[in-house]
Short mmCIF file of C-alpha atoms and ligand atoms in Angstrom, two decimals:
data_model
loop_
_atom_site.label_atom_id
_atom_site.label_comp_id
_atom_site.label_asym_id
_atom_site.label_seq_id
_atom_site.Cartn_x
_atom_site.Cartn_y
_atom_site.Cartn_z
CA UNK A 1 -7.90 5.90 -0.34
CA UNK A 2 -4.51 7.32 1.68
CA UNK A 3 -3.38 9.53 -1.13
CA UNK A 4 -5.86 12.62 -1.68
CA UNK A 5 -5.39 14.41 -5.22
CA UNK A 6 -4.81 18.18 -4.38
CA UNK A 7 -4.19 20.25 -7.48
CA UNK A 8 -0.42 20.49 -7.52
CA UNK A 9 -0.20 18.03 -4.61
CA UNK A 10 -0.68 14.15 -4.17
CA UNK A 11 -1.44 14.39 0.21
CA UNK A 12 -0.60 11.14 1.98
CA UNK A 13 -3.21 10.79 4.51
CA UNK A 14 -1.71 7.70 6.27
CA UNK A 15 -0.53 10.28 8.80
CA UNK A 16 -3.16 12.50 10.19
CA UNK A 17 -2.52 16.09 8.84
CA UNK A 18 -3.46 19.58 10.01
CA UNK A 19 -5.12 22.10 8.22
CA UNK A 20 -4.43 25.71 9.56
CA UNK A 21 -7.33 28.00 9.63
CA UNK A 22 -6.07 31.87 8.33
CA UNK A 23 -9.39 33.65 8.77
CA UNK A 24 -9.16 36.81 6.27
CA UNK A 25 -12.08 37.91 8.22
CA UNK A 26 -12.94 40.63 10.68
CA UNK A 27 -15.62 39.23 12.26
CA UNK A 28 -14.76 35.39 13.04
CA UNK A 29 -15.74 33.74 16.10
CA UNK A 30 -12.53 32.85 17.08
CA UNK A 31 -11.49 36.78 16.80
CA UNK A 32 -8.01 36.02 14.94
CA UNK A 33 -9.45 37.19 11.55
CA UNK A 34 -6.78 39.23 9.84
CA UNK A 35 -9.29 41.20 7.33
CA UNK A 36 -8.26 42.25 4.19
CA UNK A 37 -4.48 42.71 5.21
CA UNK A 38 -2.34 40.24 2.82
CA UNK A 39 0.62 41.26 5.22
CA UNK A 40 -1.07 40.05 7.96
CA UNK A 41 -2.35 37.01 6.29
CA UNK A 42 1.36 36.16 5.03
CA UNK A 43 2.30 36.90 8.50
CA UNK A 44 -0.22 33.92 9.68
CA UNK A 45 0.60 31.49 6.97
CA UNK A 46 4.39 31.54 8.08
CA UNK A 47 3.63 31.09 11.84
CA UNK A 48 1.55 28.30 10.61
CA UNK A 49 4.00 26.31 8.36
CA UNK A 50 6.76 26.84 10.88
CA UNK A 51 4.43 25.33 13.82
CA UNK A 52 3.91 22.00 11.20
CA UNK A 53 0.55 22.87 9.44
CA UNK A 54 0.48 20.27 6.00
CA UNK A 55 -2.44 22.58 4.40
CA UNK A 56 -3.56 26.38 4.76
CA UNK A 57 -7.47 26.76 4.97
CA UNK A 58 -8.31 30.69 3.78
CA UNK A 59 -11.49 32.15 4.38
CA UNK A 60 -13.13 35.29 3.69
CA UNK A 61 -16.51 35.05 4.99
CA UNK A 62 -17.59 33.97 8.53
CA UNK A 63 -19.80 31.16 8.85
CA UNK A 64 -20.18 31.61 12.62
CA UNK A 65 -23.94 31.22 13.54
CA UNK A 66 -25.64 34.40 12.85
CA UNK A 67 -23.20 35.69 10.57
CA UNK A 68 -24.38 38.01 7.67
CA UNK A 69 -23.48 37.08 4.00
CA UNK A 70 -20.28 38.87 2.68
CA UNK A 71 -21.00 39.71 -1.66
CA UNK A 72 -19.25 37.95 -3.88
CA UNK A 73 -16.96 40.56 -5.12
CA UNK A 74 -15.45 41.35 -1.51
CA UNK A 75 -14.99 37.91 -0.88
CA UNK A 76 -12.85 37.92 -4.10
CA UNK A 77 -11.15 40.58 -3.34
CA UNK A 78 -9.54 39.38 0.14
CA UNK A 79 -9.09 36.06 -1.31
CA UNK A 80 -7.38 36.03 -4.39
CA UNK A 81 -4.11 38.48 -3.61
CA UNK A 82 -3.46 36.10 -0.43
CA UNK A 83 -3.78 32.94 -2.89
CA UNK A 84 -1.56 34.44 -5.51
CA UNK A 85 0.91 35.63 -2.71
CA UNK A 86 1.24 32.05 -1.15
CA UNK A 87 1.23 30.02 -5.02
CA UNK A 88 4.65 29.65 -4.73
CA UNK A 89 5.19 28.63 -1.14
CA UNK A 90 4.84 24.72 -1.80
CA UNK A 91 1.67 23.98 0.34
CA UNK A 92 -1.39 22.81 -0.67
CA UNK A 93 -3.99 25.78 -0.30
CA UNK A 94 -7.49 25.81 0.47
CA UNK A 95 -9.86 28.05 0.04
CA UNK A 96 -13.33 28.14 1.93
CA UNK A 97 -16.06 29.13 0.45
CA UNK A 98 -19.73 28.37 -0.92
CA UNK A 99 -19.92 30.79 -3.82
CA UNK A 100 -19.47 29.53 -7.37
CA UNK A 101 -17.69 32.45 -8.45
CA UNK A 102 -15.18 32.48 -5.36
CA UNK A 103 -14.54 28.89 -6.23
CA UNK A 104 -13.84 29.71 -9.82
CA UNK A 105 -11.41 33.09 -8.92
CA UNK A 106 -9.45 30.73 -6.20
CA UNK A 107 -8.92 28.09 -8.60
CA UNK A 108 -7.54 30.41 -11.74
CA UNK A 109 -5.61 32.03 -8.91
CA UNK A 110 -3.90 28.86 -7.57
CA UNK A 111 -5.92 27.30 -4.90
CA UNK A 112 -5.27 23.10 -4.57
CA UNK A 113 -8.64 22.42 -2.37
CA UNK A 114 -12.02 23.90 -2.45
CA UNK A 115 -13.78 23.66 1.10
CA UNK A 116 -17.44 24.31 1.10
CA UNK A 117 -19.59 24.33 3.91
CA UNK A 118 -22.56 23.87 1.78
CA UNK A 119 -21.35 21.34 0.84
CA UNK A 120 -21.65 22.23 -3.12
CA UNK A 121 -24.94 22.56 -3.13
CA UNK A 122 -25.88 26.49 -4.67
CA UNK A 123 -26.34 26.33 -8.04
CA UNK A 124 -23.27 26.25 -9.95
CA UNK A 125 -20.79 24.97 -7.50
CA UNK A 126 -20.10 21.62 -8.86
CA UNK A 127 -19.82 23.05 -12.39
CA UNK A 128 -17.41 25.37 -11.03
CA UNK A 129 -14.99 22.57 -9.61
CA UNK A 130 -15.44 19.44 -11.28
CA UNK A 131 -12.90 20.11 -14.48
CA UNK A 132 -10.15 21.35 -11.81
CA UNK A 133 -7.28 18.99 -10.24
CA UNK A 134 -8.55 20.57 -6.96
CA UNK A 135 -9.45 18.24 -3.95
CA UNK A 136 -12.84 19.27 -2.77
CA UNK A 137 -14.20 18.98 0.84
CA UNK A 138 -17.95 18.18 1.07
CA UNK A 139 -19.30 19.50 4.53
CA UNK A 140 -22.66 18.87 5.74
CA UNK A 141 -24.77 21.87 6.95
CA UNK A 142 -28.59 21.85 8.40
CA UNK A 143 -29.79 25.38 7.51
CA UNK A 144 -27.52 28.28 6.76
CA UNK A 145 -25.41 30.06 8.86
CA UNK A 146 -27.76 32.96 9.65
CA UNK A 147 -30.18 30.66 11.47
CA UNK A 148 -28.78 27.49 11.55
CA UNK A 149 -28.25 27.12 15.23
CA UNK A 150 -31.88 28.34 15.92
CA UNK A 151 -33.96 25.08 16.42
CA UNK A 152 -31.66 22.06 14.71
CA UNK A 153 -33.27 18.60 14.52
CA UNK A 154 -32.88 15.25 13.46
CA UNK A 155 -34.23 11.63 13.72
CA UNK A 156 -30.95 9.95 13.48
CA UNK A 157 -28.16 12.44 13.34
CA UNK A 158 -25.22 10.44 12.30
CA UNK A 159 -27.00 8.55 9.57
CA UNK A 160 -28.65 11.61 7.98
CA UNK A 161 -25.28 13.40 7.84
CA UNK A 162 -23.94 9.96 6.19
CA UNK A 163 -26.83 10.04 3.94
CA UNK A 164 -26.63 13.63 2.83
CA UNK A 165 -22.38 13.26 2.26
CA UNK A 166 -23.38 10.22 0.25
CA UNK A 167 -25.30 12.12 -1.82
CA UNK A 168 -23.19 14.94 -2.59
CA UNK A 169 -20.34 12.81 -3.45
CA UNK A 170 -22.76 11.13 -5.92
CA UNK A 171 -23.39 14.02 -7.25
CA UNK A 172 -19.89 15.38 -7.48
CA UNK A 173 -18.85 11.98 -9.40
CA UNK A 174 -21.55 12.39 -11.88
CA UNK A 175 -20.30 15.29 -13.07
CA UNK A 176 -17.09 13.44 -13.57
CA UNK A 177 -14.87 14.17 -10.20
CA UNK A 178 -12.67 11.20 -9.17
CA UNK A 179 -13.11 9.98 -5.56
CA UNK A 180 -9.46 10.52 -4.66
CA UNK A 181 -10.14 14.23 -5.03
CA UNK A 182 -13.18 14.35 -2.20
CA UNK A 183 -12.62 14.38 1.58
CA UNK A 184 -15.75 14.71 3.87
CA UNK A 185 -16.76 16.72 6.85
CA UNK A 186 -19.64 16.07 9.04
CA UNK A 187 -19.52 19.65 9.98
CA UNK A 188 -19.48 20.37 13.67
CA UNK A 189 -21.63 23.14 14.94
CA UNK A 190 -23.49 23.63 11.40
CA UNK A 191 -26.99 23.33 12.31
CA UNK A 192 -26.36 20.70 15.56
CA UNK A 193 -26.84 20.81 19.24
CA UNK A 194 -24.20 19.46 21.28
CA UNK A 195 -25.41 16.04 21.79
CA UNK A 196 -25.74 16.31 17.85
CA UNK A 197 -21.63 17.13 17.78
CA UNK A 198 -21.12 14.65 20.28
CA UNK A 199 -22.97 12.00 18.41
CA UNK A 200 -21.14 12.62 15.58
CA UNK A 201 -17.70 12.56 17.33
CA UNK A 202 -18.63 9.33 19.14
CA UNK A 203 -19.28 7.74 15.63
CA UNK A 204 -16.78 9.11 13.32
CA UNK A 205 -16.62 5.54 12.43
CA UNK A 206 -19.59 5.26 10.68
CA UNK A 207 -18.88 8.04 8.41
CA UNK A 208 -15.04 6.37 7.54
CA UNK A 209 -17.21 3.65 6.31
CA UNK A 210 -17.55 5.42 3.18
CA UNK A 211 -14.46 4.47 2.53
CA UNK A 212 -13.12 8.58 1.87
CA UNK A 213 -11.01 10.91 4.28
CA UNK A 214 -12.63 12.59 6.74
CA UNK A 215 -12.40 16.36 7.97
CA UNK A 216 -12.79 17.11 11.19
CA UNK A 217 -12.72 21.01 12.44
CA UNK A 218 -14.04 21.69 15.79
CA UNK A 219 -11.35 23.85 17.37
CA UNK A 220 -12.55 26.68 19.61
CA UNK A 221 -15.87 25.95 18.83
CA UNK A 222 -19.07 26.57 20.87
CA UNK A 223 -19.64 23.01 21.60
CA UNK A 224 -16.03 23.15 23.76
CA UNK A 225 -17.51 25.84 25.56
CA UNK A 226 -20.67 24.19 26.44
CA UNK A 227 -18.65 21.39 28.03
CA UNK A 228 -15.97 23.36 29.70
CA UNK A 229 -17.71 26.54 30.59
CA UNK A 230 -15.16 28.54 28.72
CA UNK A 231 -14.89 31.43 26.72
CA UNK A 232 -13.57 30.98 23.10
CA UNK A 233 -10.25 32.81 24.12
CA UNK A 234 -9.44 29.48 26.86
CA UNK A 235 -10.10 26.52 24.58
CA UNK A 236 -7.05 25.57 23.96
CA UNK A 237 -7.02 22.38 26.01
CA UNK A 238 -10.03 21.37 24.66
CA UNK A 239 -9.79 22.09 21.13
CA UNK A 240 -6.27 19.99 21.08
CA UNK A 241 -8.11 17.05 23.20
CA UNK A 242 -10.79 16.83 20.70
CA UNK A 243 -8.55 16.85 17.71
CA UNK A 244 -6.83 14.00 19.27
CA UNK A 245 -9.93 11.67 19.86
CA UNK A 246 -10.91 12.86 16.36
CA UNK A 247 -7.75 11.63 14.95
CA UNK A 248 -8.24 8.67 17.07
CA UNK A 249 -11.88 7.69 15.57
CA UNK A 250 -10.55 7.96 12.57
CA UNK A 251 -10.01 11.47 11.24
CA UNK A 252 -7.25 12.10 8.25
CA UNK A 253 -7.25 15.87 8.72
CA UNK A 254 -7.74 18.18 11.37
CA UNK A 255 -9.10 21.83 10.58
CA UNK A 256 -7.43 23.97 13.50
CA UNK A 257 -6.56 27.56 15.08
CA UNK A 258 -3.73 26.34 17.18
CA UNK A 259 -1.61 24.51 15.05
CA UNK A 260 1.54 24.22 17.46
CA UNK A 261 -0.11 22.39 20.03
CA UNK A 262 -2.15 20.15 17.87
CA UNK A 263 0.90 19.01 16.08
CA UNK A 264 2.75 17.92 19.72
CA UNK A 265 -0.52 16.19 20.41
CA UNK A 266 -0.16 14.28 17.03
CA UNK A 267 3.16 13.57 17.80
CA UNK A 268 2.68 11.85 21.19
CA UNK A 269 0.05 9.85 19.53
CA UNK A 270 2.53 8.74 16.73
CA UNK A 271 5.07 7.81 19.16
CA UNK A 272 2.27 5.71 20.94
CA UNK A 273 1.24 4.11 17.74
CA UNK A 274 4.80 3.43 16.81
CA UNK A 275 5.48 1.78 19.98
CA UNK A 276 5.39 -2.11 20.18
N1 LIG B 301 -15.97 25.10 10.43
C1 LIG B 301 -15.64 26.98 9.97
C2 LIG B 301 -15.54 27.18 8.98
N2 LIG B 301 -14.92 26.18 7.80
N3 LIG B 301 -14.73 24.11 7.26
C3 LIG B 301 -14.85 22.84 7.30
N4 LIG B 301 -14.36 22.03 6.34
N5 LIG B 301 -15.31 22.27 8.73
C4 LIG B 301 -15.63 23.40 9.42
O1 LIG B 301 -15.91 22.78 10.77
C5 LIG B 301 -15.37 24.78 9.41
C6 LIG B 301 -15.44 25.11 8.30
C7 LIG B 301 -16.20 27.67 11.12
O2 LIG B 301 -14.89 27.98 11.74
P1 LIG B 301 -13.92 29.77 11.40
O3 LIG B 301 -13.39 29.27 9.95
O4 LIG B 301 -12.95 29.37 12.48
O5 LIG B 301 -14.59 30.76 12.00
P2 LIG B 301 -15.63 31.78 10.63
O6 LIG B 301 -16.37 30.75 10.00
O7 LIG B 301 -16.44 32.63 11.80
O8 LIG B 301 -14.85 32.33 10.10
#
């Protein structure tokens, strides 16, 4: 379980990995999207790697609550040149998309991981990725970004998220995907209230029970604003704390905006763990 097959790479997950968020959007909630500028994306990628990122996650469609969908051709035009430009950087390249056509274009351009907040549910999504050697991040979302935060409801949020992920893993495996290519993500903030998010973080071990690696993305999210009362630009401390707590509860990969501070926090954790 500690090795993730990830395109050109085999990622050793016996230590926690940091996935840097590189948003090629004009409207991401965190305000750090670089739009369609390839040079700005490369500068962001370079800074993330220097800060210690293990994976770069490129996204060209905001999934913040209320976001409008981006046309497929626009998403491809933003993503493909950046994936091509980064292809010889020797770092796993993840592409964050819900659209099968974007998945195909990204894989052809050299992506190593497809990160689908929709859990590969779109018609054709499983077929777009099953024959590749890319890793697949399967995330849970209730509803869709435009409306998902209006009134999320669960009877047992942890059980329902676990059952959903289990069903998606079965669908992928039935299409021939090896389990060594799959990562699970409970989808913090995607059709969830603060209580739902806290329940998922508290009981992350129940998702770990599936035996697949877990990715957690809480960086700068509104759940941290709800806890601290701080706006999105002032959530560094809470983001680092939440990433660290997620790793302590079993997360293998944390998806973050603030790479250097997260890497430092994980070094402190590693130092404590290596002390007998
Ligand atoms: N969160 C966001 C986007 N993609 N992918 C995974 N696997 N897990 C997440 O929690 C996740 C994700 C939303 O954050 P961000 O990309 O920073 O914002 P936006 O969607 O507004 O670009």
